[in-house]
mmCIF file of C-alpha atoms in Angstrom:
data_model
loop_
_atom_site.group_PDB
_atom_site.id
_atom_site.type_symbol
_atom_site.label_atom_id
_atom_site.label_comp_id
_atom_site.label_asym_id
_atom_site.label_seq_id
_atom_site.Cartn_x
_atom_site.Cartn_y
_atom_site.Cartn_z
ATOM 1 C CA GLY A 1 13.194 4.957 28.442
ATOM 2 C CA ALA A 2 11.270 6.022 25.160
ATOM 3 C CA VAL A 3 12.680 4.455 22.026
ATOM 4 C CA VAL A 4 12.037 5.445 18.478
ATOM 5 C CA SER A 5 13.349 3.524 15.671
ATOM 6 C CA GLN A 6 13.849 4.284 12.057
ATOM 7 C CA HIS A 7 14.118 2.234 8.961
ATOM 8 C CA PRO A 8 16.231 2.026 6.856
ATOM 9 C CA SER A 9 19.227 3.589 8.493
ATOM 10 C CA TRP A 10 20.970 4.298 5.175
ATOM 11 C CA VAL A 11 19.302 4.063 1.420
ATOM 12 C CA ILE A 12 20.759 4.884 -1.779
ATOM 13 C CA CYS A 13 18.376 5.423 -4.620
ATOM 14 C CA LYS A 14 18.344 6.689 -8.120
ATOM 15 C CA SER A 15 17.117 10.028 -9.234
ATOM 16 C CA GLY A 16 13.561 9.879 -10.042
ATOM 17 C CA THR A 17 12.620 6.986 -7.832
ATOM 18 C CA SER A 18 10.698 7.194 -4.539
ATOM 19 C CA VAL A 19 11.983 6.142 -1.053
ATOM 20 C CA LYS A 20 9.771 5.395 2.007
ATOM 21 C CA ILE A 21 11.327 5.933 5.582
ATOM 22 C CA GLU A 22 9.509 4.447 8.600
ATOM 23 C CA CYS A 23 9.413 5.792 12.056
ATOM 24 C CA ARG A 24 8.225 3.787 14.887
ATOM 25 C CA SER A 25 7.825 4.389 18.650
ATOM 26 C CA LEU A 26 8.697 1.051 20.299
ATOM 27 C CA ASP A 27 7.423 1.402 23.925
ATOM 28 C CA PHE A 28 5.051 4.305 23.853
ATOM 29 C CA GLN A 29 2.093 5.778 21.729
ATOM 30 C CA ALA A 30 3.017 8.806 20.167
ATOM 31 C CA THR A 31 0.090 11.219 19.285
ATOM 32 C CA THR A 32 2.408 13.441 17.386
ATOM 33 C CA MET A 33 5.424 12.636 15.411
ATOM 34 C CA PHE A 34 7.804 15.182 13.641
ATOM 35 C CA TRP A 35 10.138 14.773 10.566
ATOM 36 C CA TYR A 36 13.329 16.728 10.401
ATOM 37 C CA ARG A 37 16.052 17.235 7.904
ATOM 38 C CA GLN A 38 19.616 17.824 8.742
ATOM 39 C CA PHE A 39 22.527 18.883 6.514
ATOM 40 C CA PRO A 40 26.044 18.117 7.603
ATOM 41 C CA LYS A 41 27.194 20.299 10.420
ATOM 42 C CA GLN A 42 23.866 22.196 10.477
ATOM 43 C CA SER A 43 21.008 22.013 13.002
ATOM 44 C CA LEU A 44 17.671 20.287 12.549
ATOM 45 C CA MET A 45 15.219 21.642 10.193
ATOM 46 C CA LEU A 46 11.559 20.726 10.971
ATOM 47 C CA MET A 47 9.777 19.683 7.792
ATOM 48 C CA ALA A 48 6.486 18.500 9.029
ATOM 49 C CA THR A 49 4.350 17.500 12.019
ATOM 50 C CA SER A 50 1.896 14.593 11.831
ATOM 51 C CA ASN A 51 -0.830 13.586 14.140
ATOM 52 C CA GLU A 52 -2.245 9.928 13.871
ATOM 53 C CA GLY A 53 -5.244 9.945 11.720
ATOM 54 C CA SER A 54 -4.932 13.373 10.277
ATOM 55 C CA LYS A 55 -3.171 15.267 7.483
ATOM 56 C CA ALA A 56 0.508 16.465 8.310
ATOM 57 C CA THR A 57 1.264 20.027 8.810
ATOM 58 C CA TYR A 58 4.023 21.013 6.585
ATOM 59 C CA GLU A 59 6.569 23.960 7.328
ATOM 60 C CA GLN A 60 6.762 26.687 4.967
ATOM 61 C CA GLY A 61 9.017 25.900 1.956
ATOM 62 C CA VAL A 62 8.495 22.140 2.250
ATOM 63 C CA GLU A 63 6.628 20.591 -0.633
ATOM 64 C CA LYS A 64 3.849 18.371 0.689
ATOM 65 C CA ASP A 65 3.545 16.598 -2.787
ATOM 66 C CA LYS A 66 7.155 15.602 -2.629
ATOM 67 C CA PHE A 67 7.498 14.558 0.853
ATOM 68 C CA LEU A 68 4.370 12.315 1.709
ATOM 69 C CA ILE A 69 3.758 11.788 5.255
ATOM 70 C CA ASN A 70 1.366 9.194 6.720
ATOM 71 C CA HIS A 71 0.782 8.667 10.384
ATOM 72 C CA ALA A 72 -1.376 5.365 10.157
ATOM 73 C CA SER A 73 -1.236 4.509 13.944
ATOM 74 C CA LEU A 74 0.015 5.874 17.249
ATOM 75 C CA THR A 75 3.231 4.159 16.783
ATOM 76 C CA LEU A 76 3.987 4.491 13.106
ATOM 77 C CA SER A 77 4.725 7.347 10.703
ATOM 78 C CA THR A 78 6.202 7.228 7.325
ATOM 79 C CA LEU A 79 7.933 9.673 4.912
ATOM 80 C CA THR A 80 8.026 9.104 1.384
ATOM 81 C CA VAL A 81 10.316 11.088 -0.687
ATOM 82 C CA THR A 82 8.858 11.023 -4.222
ATOM 83 C CA SER A 83 10.827 11.562 -7.377
ATOM 84 C CA ALA A 84 13.975 11.876 -5.470
ATOM 85 C CA HIS A 85 16.685 14.260 -6.847
ATOM 86 C CA PRO A 86 20.311 14.509 -5.606
ATOM 87 C CA GLU A 87 19.524 17.647 -3.619
ATOM 88 C CA ASP A 88 17.306 15.650 -1.561
ATOM 89 C CA SER A 89 20.173 13.748 -0.189
ATOM 90 C CA SER A 90 20.253 14.404 3.453
ATOM 91 C CA PHE A 91 19.953 13.069 6.971
ATOM 92 C CA TYR A 92 16.231 12.538 7.806
ATOM 93 C CA ILE A 93 15.258 12.214 11.373
ATOM 94 C CA CYS A 94 11.950 11.508 13.082
ATOM 95 C CA SER A 95 10.955 12.283 16.637
ATOM 96 C CA ALA A 96 7.856 11.501 18.603
ATOM 97 C CA GLU A 97 5.970 12.964 21.571
ATOM 98 C CA PRO A 98 4.702 10.585 24.007
ATOM 99 C CA GLY A 99 1.616 12.527 24.824
ATOM 100 C CA THR A 100 -0.278 15.636 25.474
ATOM 101 C CA ALA A 101 1.130 15.697 29.208
ATOM 102 C CA SER A 102 4.828 15.842 28.202
ATOM 103 C CA TYR A 103 6.537 17.955 25.564
ATOM 104 C CA GLU A 104 9.667 15.748 25.657
ATOM 105 C CA GLN A 105 10.678 14.617 22.030
ATOM 106 C CA TYR A 106 12.423 11.410 21.345
ATOM 107 C CA PHE A 107 14.188 11.095 18.118
ATOM 108 C CA GLY A 108 15.135 8.276 16.052
ATOM 109 C CA PRO A 109 18.611 7.312 14.898
ATOM 110 C CA GLY A 110 18.043 8.968 11.494
ATOM 111 C CA THR A 111 18.009 7.744 7.904
ATOM 112 C CA ARG A 112 20.860 8.757 5.550
ATOM 113 C CA LEU A 113 19.541 9.140 2.101
ATOM 114 C CA THR A 114 21.887 9.538 -0.909
ATOM 115 C CA VAL A 115 20.161 10.077 -4.332
ATOM 116 C CA THR A 116 22.454 9.348 -7.236
ATOM 117 C CA GLN B 1 18.191 38.022 15.008
ATOM 118 C CA LYS B 2 17.609 34.232 15.161
ATOM 119 C CA GLU B 3 15.192 33.056 17.509
ATOM 120 C CA VAL B 4 17.613 30.778 19.060
ATOM 121 C CA GLU B 5 21.414 31.350 19.090
ATOM 122 C CA GLN B 6 24.168 29.072 20.220
ATOM 123 C CA ASP B 7 28.006 29.294 19.654
ATOM 124 C CA PRO B 8 28.736 26.624 17.128
ATOM 125 C CA GLY B 9 32.100 25.895 18.509
ATOM 126 C CA PRO B 10 34.171 23.765 18.250
ATOM 127 C CA LEU B 11 34.920 23.873 21.791
ATOM 128 C CA SER B 12 37.838 21.868 22.918
ATOM 129 C CA VAL B 13 38.295 20.858 26.733
ATOM 130 C CA PRO B 14 40.668 18.567 28.527
ATOM 131 C CA GLU B 15 39.219 15.488 30.172
ATOM 132 C CA GLY B 16 37.911 16.261 33.695
ATOM 133 C CA ALA B 17 36.972 19.869 32.916
ATOM 134 C CA ILE B 18 33.879 21.626 33.630
ATOM 135 C CA VAL B 19 32.040 22.415 30.390
ATOM 136 C CA SER B 20 29.495 25.227 30.033
ATOM 137 C CA LEU B 21 27.144 25.353 26.969
ATOM 138 C CA ASN B 22 24.829 28.132 26.306
ATOM 139 C CA CYS B 23 21.889 29.385 24.453
ATOM 140 C CA THR B 24 20.140 32.701 24.096
ATOM 141 C CA TYR B 25 16.865 33.350 22.731
ATOM 142 C CA SER B 26 14.444 36.090 21.822
ATOM 143 C CA ASN B 27 10.910 34.836 22.393
ATOM 144 C CA SER B 28 10.063 35.460 25.936
ATOM 145 C CA ALA B 29 7.012 33.110 25.523
ATOM 146 C CA PHE B 30 9.167 30.074 25.622
ATOM 147 C CA GLN B 31 8.412 27.832 28.604
ATOM 148 C CA TYR B 32 9.923 24.388 27.827
ATOM 149 C CA PHE B 33 13.656 23.812 27.390
ATOM 150 C CA MET B 34 15.479 20.977 26.486
ATOM 151 C CA TRP B 35 19.108 19.826 25.756
ATOM 152 C CA TYR B 36 20.093 17.224 23.286
ATOM 153 C CA ARG B 37 23.379 15.467 22.636
ATOM 154 C CA GLN B 38 23.956 14.208 19.037
ATOM 155 C CA TYR B 39 26.750 12.015 17.999
ATOM 156 C CA SER B 40 27.952 12.024 14.393
ATOM 157 C CA ARG B 41 25.504 10.476 12.008
ATOM 158 C CA LYS B 42 23.111 9.677 15.025
ATOM 159 C CA GLY B 43 19.853 11.002 16.074
ATOM 160 C CA PRO B 44 19.805 13.451 18.946
ATOM 161 C CA GLU B 45 19.504 11.978 22.308
ATOM 162 C CA LEU B 46 17.462 13.759 25.139
ATOM 163 C CA LEU B 47 19.730 14.806 28.100
ATOM 164 C CA MET B 48 17.689 17.356 30.089
ATOM 165 C CA TYR B 49 14.131 18.835 30.090
ATOM 166 C CA THR B 50 13.095 21.537 32.229
ATOM 167 C CA TYR B 51 9.953 23.654 32.572
ATOM 168 C CA SER B 52 10.201 27.482 33.246
ATOM 169 C CA SER B 53 13.059 28.936 35.218
ATOM 170 C CA GLY B 54 15.413 27.280 37.563
ATOM 171 C CA ASN B 55 17.908 24.525 37.839
ATOM 172 C CA LYS B 56 17.873 20.686 37.231
ATOM 173 C CA GLU B 57 20.640 18.248 37.949
ATOM 174 C CA ASP B 58 21.168 14.632 36.629
ATOM 175 C CA GLY B 59 24.367 13.130 37.457
ATOM 176 C CA ARG B 60 27.119 15.034 35.842
ATOM 177 C CA PHE B 61 24.742 17.390 33.970
ATOM 178 C CA THR B 62 22.913 20.519 35.346
ATOM 179 C CA ALA B 63 20.808 22.726 33.184
ATOM 180 C CA GLN B 64 19.769 26.262 34.171
ATOM 181 C CA VAL B 65 17.183 28.385 32.850
ATOM 182 C CA ASP B 66 17.048 32.178 33.343
ATOM 183 C CA LYS B 67 14.032 33.510 31.703
ATOM 184 C CA SER B 68 14.781 37.012 32.815
ATOM 185 C CA SER B 69 17.811 36.937 30.760
ATOM 186 C CA LYS B 70 16.559 34.698 27.867
ATOM 187 C CA TYR B 71 19.583 32.526 28.672
ATOM 188 C CA ILE B 72 19.758 28.754 29.342
ATOM 189 C CA SER B 73 22.946 26.768 30.077
ATOM 190 C CA LEU B 74 24.014 23.160 30.283
ATOM 191 C CA PHE B 75 26.931 22.267 32.619
ATOM 192 C CA ILE B 76 28.857 19.179 32.373
ATOM 193 C CA ARG B 77 31.123 18.147 35.251
ATOM 194 C CA ASP B 78 34.149 15.861 35.144
ATOM 195 C CA SER B 79 33.808 15.862 31.339
ATOM 196 C CA GLN B 80 34.846 12.579 29.438
ATOM 197 C CA PRO B 81 36.022 11.896 25.904
ATOM 198 C CA SER B 82 32.609 10.014 25.564
ATOM 199 C CA ASP B 83 30.985 13.351 26.008
ATOM 200 C CA SER B 84 32.431 14.635 22.727
ATOM 201 C CA ALA B 85 29.493 15.318 20.403
ATOM 202 C CA THR B 86 27.201 18.166 19.282
ATOM 203 C CA TYR B 87 24.912 19.585 21.994
ATOM 204 C CA LEU B 88 21.603 21.317 20.783
ATOM 205 C CA CYS B 89 19.349 23.202 22.783
ATOM 206 C CA ALA B 90 15.590 23.437 22.011
ATOM 207 C CA MET B 91 12.737 25.467 23.406
ATOM 208 C CA LYS B 92 9.254 25.852 22.965
ATOM 209 C CA ASN B 93 5.793 27.550 24.130
ATOM 210 C CA TYR B 94 2.624 25.726 24.722
ATOM 211 C CA GLY B 95 1.003 24.600 21.630
ATOM 212 C CA GLN B 96 3.902 25.506 19.481
ATOM 213 C CA ASN B 97 6.751 23.482 17.968
ATOM 214 C CA PHE B 98 10.190 23.191 19.418
ATOM 215 C CA VAL B 99 12.853 25.653 17.920
ATOM 216 C CA PHE B 100 16.365 24.263 17.923
ATOM 217 C CA GLY B 101 19.526 25.883 18.238
ATOM 218 C CA PRO B 102 22.194 25.319 15.682
ATOM 219 C CA GLY B 103 24.230 23.078 18.134
ATOM 220 C CA THR B 104 27.788 23.325 19.756
ATOM 221 C CA ARG B 105 30.493 20.924 18.890
ATOM 222 C CA LEU B 106 32.217 19.701 21.984
ATOM 223 C CA SER B 107 35.459 17.860 21.949
ATOM 224 C CA VAL B 108 36.823 16.518 25.261
ATOM 225 C CA LEU B 109 40.461 15.636 24.918
ATOM 226 C CA PRO B 110 41.996 12.649 26.856
#
């Protein structure tokens, strides 16, 4: 089956620093990747959609200068949280679509970010 | 009214019971429907994927889509304690992003 990995799985950083999270599709090429944020006991909130080689499309209310997304290849997308603050502490999950013929999304295991 | 509604639970059932999980939605243009299972502090795992109306079965899981009622269901037969998780429904129209329900927390008691 389609496997998506994320790294790191858990990160603690100090307020004001930046953190990069990687999302990789391991056994398929992902034309589109998605970044979600999830607070405890709440559903997934889509932050942005990224297509390989083009700029990410951000959802309303998501600061694109704070959450930098790069989709450098068909198997790798990165999310950088810049100048992190405690309110950015959350569970960040990426997902990937295998291609235009399928709308199935496969999720990574998530990254827990704690900003102190 | 939210675009996708789902009873958050928690839903507790004894082991071996048949579980029925449901979502209602308001956008009649939705064509693609998925069910995910999410264990605590893990990413969602795709369980079922259906297009348009109808039923789909995979092992102990059956997904149903009734577009006329804007209602989708996931049935779990012979439920096991390992089925204890949060179940998320998701749906979309062509060219649009998926919209997720808030999830239903299920506990299967041994």
